[in-house]
Tab-separated table of C-alpha atoms in Angstrom:
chain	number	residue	atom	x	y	z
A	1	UNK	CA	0.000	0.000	0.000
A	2	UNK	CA	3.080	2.325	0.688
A	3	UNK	CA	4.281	1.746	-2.670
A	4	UNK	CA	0.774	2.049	-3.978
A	5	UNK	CA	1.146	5.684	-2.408
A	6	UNK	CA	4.175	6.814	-3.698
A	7	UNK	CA	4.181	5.892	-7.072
A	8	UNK	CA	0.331	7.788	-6.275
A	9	UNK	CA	2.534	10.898	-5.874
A	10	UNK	CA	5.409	10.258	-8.332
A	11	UNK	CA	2.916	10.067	-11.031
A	12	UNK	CA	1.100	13.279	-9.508
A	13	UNK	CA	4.391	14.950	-9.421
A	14	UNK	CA	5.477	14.105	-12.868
A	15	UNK	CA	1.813	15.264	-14.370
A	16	UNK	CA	2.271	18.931	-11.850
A	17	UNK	CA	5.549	18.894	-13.327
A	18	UNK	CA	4.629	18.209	-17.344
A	19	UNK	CA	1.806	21.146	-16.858
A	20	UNK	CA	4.171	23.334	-15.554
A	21	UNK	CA	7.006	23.100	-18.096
A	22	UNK	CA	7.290	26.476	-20.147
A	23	UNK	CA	5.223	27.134	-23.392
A	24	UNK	CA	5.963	30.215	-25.939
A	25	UNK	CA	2.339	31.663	-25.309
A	26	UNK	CA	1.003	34.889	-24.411
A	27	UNK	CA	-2.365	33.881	-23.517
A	28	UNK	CA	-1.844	31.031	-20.819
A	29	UNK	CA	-0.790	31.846	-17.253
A	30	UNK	CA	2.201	30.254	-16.057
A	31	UNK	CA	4.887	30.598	-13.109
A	32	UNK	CA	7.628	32.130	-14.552
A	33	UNK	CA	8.613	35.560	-15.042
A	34	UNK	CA	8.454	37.237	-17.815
A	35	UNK	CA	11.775	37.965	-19.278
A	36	UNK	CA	12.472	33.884	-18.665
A	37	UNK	CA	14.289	32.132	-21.399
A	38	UNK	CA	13.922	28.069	-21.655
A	39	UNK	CA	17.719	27.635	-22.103
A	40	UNK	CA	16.409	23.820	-23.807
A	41	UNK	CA	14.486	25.979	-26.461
A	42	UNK	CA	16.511	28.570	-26.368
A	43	UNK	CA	18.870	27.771	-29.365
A	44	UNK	CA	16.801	25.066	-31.006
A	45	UNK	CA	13.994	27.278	-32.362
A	46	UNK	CA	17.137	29.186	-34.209
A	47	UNK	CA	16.417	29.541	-37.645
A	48	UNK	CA	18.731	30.747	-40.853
A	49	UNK	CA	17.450	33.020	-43.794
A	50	UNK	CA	13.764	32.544	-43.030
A	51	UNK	CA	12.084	33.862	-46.150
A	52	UNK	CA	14.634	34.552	-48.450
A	53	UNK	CA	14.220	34.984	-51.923
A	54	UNK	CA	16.226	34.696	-54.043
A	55	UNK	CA	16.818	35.591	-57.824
A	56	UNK	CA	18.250	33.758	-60.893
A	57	UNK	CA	20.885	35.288	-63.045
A	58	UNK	CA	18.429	35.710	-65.761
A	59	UNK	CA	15.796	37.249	-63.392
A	60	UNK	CA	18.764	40.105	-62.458
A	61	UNK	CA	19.281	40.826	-66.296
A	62	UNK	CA	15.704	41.048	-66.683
A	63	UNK	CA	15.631	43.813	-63.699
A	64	UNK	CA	18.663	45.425	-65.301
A	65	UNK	CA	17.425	46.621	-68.560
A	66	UNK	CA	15.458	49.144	-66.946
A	67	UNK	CA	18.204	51.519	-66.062
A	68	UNK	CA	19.614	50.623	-69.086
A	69	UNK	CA	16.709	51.954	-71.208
A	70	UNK	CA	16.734	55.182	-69.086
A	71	UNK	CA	20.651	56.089	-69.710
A	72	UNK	CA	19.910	55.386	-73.206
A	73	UNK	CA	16.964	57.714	-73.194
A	74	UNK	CA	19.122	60.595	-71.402
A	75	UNK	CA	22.326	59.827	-73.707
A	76	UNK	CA	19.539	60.552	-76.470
A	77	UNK	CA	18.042	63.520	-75.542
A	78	UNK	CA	21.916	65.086	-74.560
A	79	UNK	CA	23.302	63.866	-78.282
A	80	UNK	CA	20.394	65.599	-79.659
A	81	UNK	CA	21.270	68.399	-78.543
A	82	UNK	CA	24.148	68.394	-80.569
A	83	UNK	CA	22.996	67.116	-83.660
A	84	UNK	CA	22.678	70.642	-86.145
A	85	UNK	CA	19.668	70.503	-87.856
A	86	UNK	CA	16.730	73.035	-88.734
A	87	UNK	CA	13.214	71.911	-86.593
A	88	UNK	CA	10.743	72.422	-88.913
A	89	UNK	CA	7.016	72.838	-88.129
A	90	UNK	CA	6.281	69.336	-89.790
A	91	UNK	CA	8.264	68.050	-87.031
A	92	UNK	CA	7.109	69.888	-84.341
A	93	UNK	CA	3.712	68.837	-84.929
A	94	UNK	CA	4.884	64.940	-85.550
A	95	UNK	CA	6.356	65.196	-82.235
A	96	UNK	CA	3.470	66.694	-80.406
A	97	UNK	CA	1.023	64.325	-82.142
A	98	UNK	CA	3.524	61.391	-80.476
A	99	UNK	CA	3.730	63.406	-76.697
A	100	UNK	CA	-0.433	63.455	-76.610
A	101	UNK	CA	-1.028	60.302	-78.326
A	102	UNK	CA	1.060	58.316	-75.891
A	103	UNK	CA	-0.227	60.316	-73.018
A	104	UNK	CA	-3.184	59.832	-73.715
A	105	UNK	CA	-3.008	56.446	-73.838
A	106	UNK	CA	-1.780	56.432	-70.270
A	107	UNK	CA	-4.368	58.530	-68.773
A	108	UNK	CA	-7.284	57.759	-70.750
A	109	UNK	CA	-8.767	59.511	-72.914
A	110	UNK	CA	-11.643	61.653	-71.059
A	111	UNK	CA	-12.235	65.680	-71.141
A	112	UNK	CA	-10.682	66.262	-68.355
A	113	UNK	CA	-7.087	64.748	-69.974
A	114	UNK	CA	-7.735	66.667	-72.683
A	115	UNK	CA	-8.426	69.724	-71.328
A	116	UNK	CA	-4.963	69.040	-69.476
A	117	UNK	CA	-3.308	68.190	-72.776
A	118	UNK	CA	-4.860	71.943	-74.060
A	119	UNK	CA	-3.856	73.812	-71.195
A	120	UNK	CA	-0.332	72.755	-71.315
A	121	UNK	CA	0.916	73.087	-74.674
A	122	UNK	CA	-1.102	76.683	-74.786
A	123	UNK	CA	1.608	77.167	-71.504
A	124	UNK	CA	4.522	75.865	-73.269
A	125	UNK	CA	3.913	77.624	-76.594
A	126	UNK	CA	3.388	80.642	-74.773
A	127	UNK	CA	6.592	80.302	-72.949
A	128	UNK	CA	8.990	79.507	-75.213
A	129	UNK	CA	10.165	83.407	-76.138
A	130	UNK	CA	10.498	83.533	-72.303
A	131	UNK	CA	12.735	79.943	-72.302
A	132	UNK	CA	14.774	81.158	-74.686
A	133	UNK	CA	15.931	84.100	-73.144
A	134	UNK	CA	15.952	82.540	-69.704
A	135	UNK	CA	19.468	81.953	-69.259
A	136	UNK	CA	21.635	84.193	-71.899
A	137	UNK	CA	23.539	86.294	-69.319
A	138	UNK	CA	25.003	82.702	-68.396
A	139	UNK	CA	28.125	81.138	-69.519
A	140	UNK	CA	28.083	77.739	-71.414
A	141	UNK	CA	30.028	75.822	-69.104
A	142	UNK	CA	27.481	76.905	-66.106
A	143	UNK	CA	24.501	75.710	-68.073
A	144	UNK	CA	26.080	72.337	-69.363
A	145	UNK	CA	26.657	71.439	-65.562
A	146	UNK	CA	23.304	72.181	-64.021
A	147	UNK	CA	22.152	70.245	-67.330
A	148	UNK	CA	24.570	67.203	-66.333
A	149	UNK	CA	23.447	67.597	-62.735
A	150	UNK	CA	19.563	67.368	-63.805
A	151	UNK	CA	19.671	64.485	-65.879
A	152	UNK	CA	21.879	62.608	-63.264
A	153	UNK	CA	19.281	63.309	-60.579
A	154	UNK	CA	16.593	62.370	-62.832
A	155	UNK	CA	18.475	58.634	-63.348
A	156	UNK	CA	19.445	58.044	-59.908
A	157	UNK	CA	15.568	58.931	-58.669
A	158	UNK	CA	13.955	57.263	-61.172
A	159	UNK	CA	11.359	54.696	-60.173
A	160	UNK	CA	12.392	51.726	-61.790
A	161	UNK	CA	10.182	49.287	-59.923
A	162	UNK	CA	6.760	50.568	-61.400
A	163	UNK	CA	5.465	51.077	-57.562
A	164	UNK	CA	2.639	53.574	-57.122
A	165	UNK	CA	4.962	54.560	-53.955
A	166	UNK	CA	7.855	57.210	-53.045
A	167	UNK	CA	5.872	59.751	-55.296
A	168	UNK	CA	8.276	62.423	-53.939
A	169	UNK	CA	10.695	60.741	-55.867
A	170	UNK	CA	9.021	60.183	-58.951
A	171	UNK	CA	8.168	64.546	-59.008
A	172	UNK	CA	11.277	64.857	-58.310
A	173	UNK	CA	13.012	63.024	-61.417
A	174	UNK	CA	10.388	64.275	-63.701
A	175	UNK	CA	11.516	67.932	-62.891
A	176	UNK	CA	14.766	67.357	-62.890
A	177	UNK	CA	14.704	66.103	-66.662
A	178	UNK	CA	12.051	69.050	-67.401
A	179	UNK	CA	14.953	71.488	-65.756
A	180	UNK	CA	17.863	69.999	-68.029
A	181	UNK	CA	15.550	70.799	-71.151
A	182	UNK	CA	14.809	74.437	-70.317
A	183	UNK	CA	18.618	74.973	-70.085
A	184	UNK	CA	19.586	73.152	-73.137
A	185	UNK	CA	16.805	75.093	-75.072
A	186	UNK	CA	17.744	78.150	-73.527
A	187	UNK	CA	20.646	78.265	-75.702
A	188	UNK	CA	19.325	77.559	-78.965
A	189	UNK	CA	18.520	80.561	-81.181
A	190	UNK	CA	15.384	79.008	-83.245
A	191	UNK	CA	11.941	79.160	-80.859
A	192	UNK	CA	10.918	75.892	-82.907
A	193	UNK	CA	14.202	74.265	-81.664
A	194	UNK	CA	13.278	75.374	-77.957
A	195	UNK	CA	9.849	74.480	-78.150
A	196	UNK	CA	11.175	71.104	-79.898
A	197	UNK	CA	13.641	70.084	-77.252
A	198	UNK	CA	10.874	70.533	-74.396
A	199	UNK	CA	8.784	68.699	-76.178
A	200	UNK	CA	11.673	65.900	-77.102
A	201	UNK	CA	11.995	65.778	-72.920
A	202	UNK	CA	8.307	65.710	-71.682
A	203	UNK	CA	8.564	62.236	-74.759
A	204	UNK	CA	11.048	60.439	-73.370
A	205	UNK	CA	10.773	61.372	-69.609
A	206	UNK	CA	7.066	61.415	-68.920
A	207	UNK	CA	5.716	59.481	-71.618
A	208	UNK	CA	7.826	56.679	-72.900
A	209	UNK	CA	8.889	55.056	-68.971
A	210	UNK	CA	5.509	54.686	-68.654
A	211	UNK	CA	4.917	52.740	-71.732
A	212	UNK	CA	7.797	50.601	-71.041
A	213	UNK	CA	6.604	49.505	-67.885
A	214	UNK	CA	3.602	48.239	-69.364
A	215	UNK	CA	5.606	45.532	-71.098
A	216	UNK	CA	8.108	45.232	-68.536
A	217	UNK	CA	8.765	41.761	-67.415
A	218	UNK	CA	7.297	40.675	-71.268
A	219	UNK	CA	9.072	38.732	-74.348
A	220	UNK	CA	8.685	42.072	-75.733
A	221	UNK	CA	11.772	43.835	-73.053
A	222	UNK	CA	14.774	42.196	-74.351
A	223	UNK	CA	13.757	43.662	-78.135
A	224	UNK	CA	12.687	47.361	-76.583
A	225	UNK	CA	16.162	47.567	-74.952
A	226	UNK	CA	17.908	46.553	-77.654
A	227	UNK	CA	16.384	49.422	-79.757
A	228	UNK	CA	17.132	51.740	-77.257
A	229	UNK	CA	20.564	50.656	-77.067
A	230	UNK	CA	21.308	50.457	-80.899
A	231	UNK	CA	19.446	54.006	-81.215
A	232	UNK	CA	21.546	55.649	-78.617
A	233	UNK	CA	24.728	53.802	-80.011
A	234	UNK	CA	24.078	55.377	-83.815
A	235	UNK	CA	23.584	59.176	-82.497
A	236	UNK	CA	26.166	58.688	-80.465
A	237	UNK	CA	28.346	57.940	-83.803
A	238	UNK	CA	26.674	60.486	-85.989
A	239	UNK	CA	27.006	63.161	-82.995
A	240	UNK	CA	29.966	62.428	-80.625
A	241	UNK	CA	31.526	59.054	-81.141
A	242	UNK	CA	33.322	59.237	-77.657
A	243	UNK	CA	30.220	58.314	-75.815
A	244	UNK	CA	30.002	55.199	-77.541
A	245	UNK	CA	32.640	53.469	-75.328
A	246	UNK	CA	31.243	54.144	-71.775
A	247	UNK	CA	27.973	53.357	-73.042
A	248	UNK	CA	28.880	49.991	-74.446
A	249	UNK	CA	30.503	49.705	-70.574
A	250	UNK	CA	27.139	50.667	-69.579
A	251	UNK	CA	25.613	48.267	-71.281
A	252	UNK	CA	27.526	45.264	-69.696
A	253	UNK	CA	27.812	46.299	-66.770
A	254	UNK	CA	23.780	46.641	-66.207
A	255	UNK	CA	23.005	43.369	-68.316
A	256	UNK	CA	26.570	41.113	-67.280
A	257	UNK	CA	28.276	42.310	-64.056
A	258	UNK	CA	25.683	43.834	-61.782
A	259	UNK	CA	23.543	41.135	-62.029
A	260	UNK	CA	26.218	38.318	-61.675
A	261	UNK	CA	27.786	39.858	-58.767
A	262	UNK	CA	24.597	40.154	-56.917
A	263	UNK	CA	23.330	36.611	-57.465
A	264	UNK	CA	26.935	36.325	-55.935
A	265	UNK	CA	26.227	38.305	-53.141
A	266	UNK	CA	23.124	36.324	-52.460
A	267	UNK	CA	25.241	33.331	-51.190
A	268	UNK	CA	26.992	35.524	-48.485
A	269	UNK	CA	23.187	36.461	-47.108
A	270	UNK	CA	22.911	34.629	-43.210
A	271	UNK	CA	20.149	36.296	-41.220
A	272	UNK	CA	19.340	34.419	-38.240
A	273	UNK	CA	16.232	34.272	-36.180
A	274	UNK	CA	15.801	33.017	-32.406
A	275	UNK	CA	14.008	33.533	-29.348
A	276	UNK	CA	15.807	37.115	-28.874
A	277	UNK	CA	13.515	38.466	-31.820
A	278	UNK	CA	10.391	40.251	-31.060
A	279	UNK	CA	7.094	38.444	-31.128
A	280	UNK	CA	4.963	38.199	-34.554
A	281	UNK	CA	1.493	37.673	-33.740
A	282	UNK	CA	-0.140	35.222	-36.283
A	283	UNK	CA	-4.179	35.473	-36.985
A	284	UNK	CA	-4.529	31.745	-37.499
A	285	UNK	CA	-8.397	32.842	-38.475
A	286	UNK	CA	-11.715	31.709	-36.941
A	287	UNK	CA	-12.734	28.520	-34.768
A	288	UNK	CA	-15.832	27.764	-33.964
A	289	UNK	CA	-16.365	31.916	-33.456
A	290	UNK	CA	-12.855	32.889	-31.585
A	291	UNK	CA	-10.026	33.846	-32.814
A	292	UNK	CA	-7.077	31.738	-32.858
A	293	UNK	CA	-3.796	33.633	-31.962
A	294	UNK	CA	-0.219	32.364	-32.149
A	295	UNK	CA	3.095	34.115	-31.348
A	296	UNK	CA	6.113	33.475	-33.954
């Protein structure tokens, strides 16, 4: 009977002891404080790169032609710049037709986009005697820097994910092309060149990222960038031939070495997650009308 009785209060001991051993809950009571740390569980909930993702080689490349289509687009509107030729009205309104078309095709086409599309050019063709005499008390050298500055701004804020977010960013850019433009067109002497050039800028850096994130990510992508690049590649030879080395550098280094050393880098990621971590609460959903909350 003795024996009865203490294996009666071993096994009572053993079950007080199993419902007192620690659980990782917030919602049950238990006797222990709460900073306490089960040094048992402590290391063996450790876990290495939970979530990672990771991206393929050709995934990178695919990522990279982005900001390759936007240096092409700025080492085209630069070079054009340079090119001497007379802008006629033909081409002005060719080039107009193109800015609205495309912009429209954005937006929509609705009255109140095309009252926009009114209101603006009557702005810009109003303003062009003013642009062109903006900056003529100011040397050369002055204006090509701010223009260098703009256009560098406008490629390093540039949203090349297609997010509807950072829209400070996006503003940003935009002006800082539309700034580069006044001061190129500033110095030309023909007020179809100026209103040409502002034009040639609201085209490439309002109008045509926007198309080309439409078909980003598409079979379409590798063709579009290779148009840009051959494009910018030919004025660069018909206008100044020395660009054509740093962009063909350009060229590899956002479609070749970027990408390869950052599918390189991925290997050296080790994040590591433990008990020291805050707690994640988890909405496991419904049960039978409560909600069923975990702790990660």
């Amino acid at each position: 009977s003795n024996k009865a009785v203490v294996s009666t209060q071993s096994t009572g001991d053993e079950s007080m002891k199993k419902e007192a051993e620690f659980q990782k809950v917030l919602y049950r009571p238990q006797p222990y404080p709460d900073n306490y740390t089960d040094e048992k569980l402590f290391l063996s909930s450790l876990k290495r790169n939970k979530n990672l993702q990771t991206y393929s080689f050709l995934e990178c490349v695919d990522q990279g032609q982005l900001p390759l289509q936007q240096l092409c687009c700025t080492v085209t509107f630069f070079l054009l710049h340079f090119l001497e030729f007379n802008v006629t009205d033909g081409m002005i309104y060719f080039m107009a037709l193109l800015t609205v078309m495309g912009y429209l095709t954005i937006a929509g086409f609705n009255i109140h986009e095309v009252r926009t599309v009114i209101l603006f050019g009557g702005f810009l063709f109003g303003l062009s005697p003013i642009i062109q005499t903006l900056t003529r008390s100011v040397s050369d050298d002055t204006i090509y820097a701010m223009v260098s500055i703009g256009l560098f701004t406008n490629f390093c804020l540039h949203d090349y994910s297609g997010s509807n977010g950072d829209y400070m960013s996006k503003c940003v850019s935009f002006n800082a092309a539309i700034f580069s433009a006044v001061c190129l067109a500033s110095r030309l002497d023909n007020l179809n060149s100026v209103l040409g050039t502002i034009i040639v800028a609201i085209l490439i850096y309002g109008v045509v990222p926007k198309l080309t994130k439409r078909i980003s990510g598409s079979k379409k992508m590798p063709l579009l960038t290779m148009i840009f690049l051959l494009g910018s590649t030919c004025l660069s030879y018909i206008s100044v031939p020395i660009v054509i080395v740093p962009l063909v550098i350009s060229a590899v280094a956002c479609l070749v070495i970027v990408p390869a050393f950052f599918v390189h880098l991925q290997k050296q990621k080790d994040n590591i997650f433990g008990p020291w971590d805050e707690a994640v609460l988890k909405d496991l959903g419904c049960k039978g009308g409560n909600r069923d909350i975990s702790a990660e």
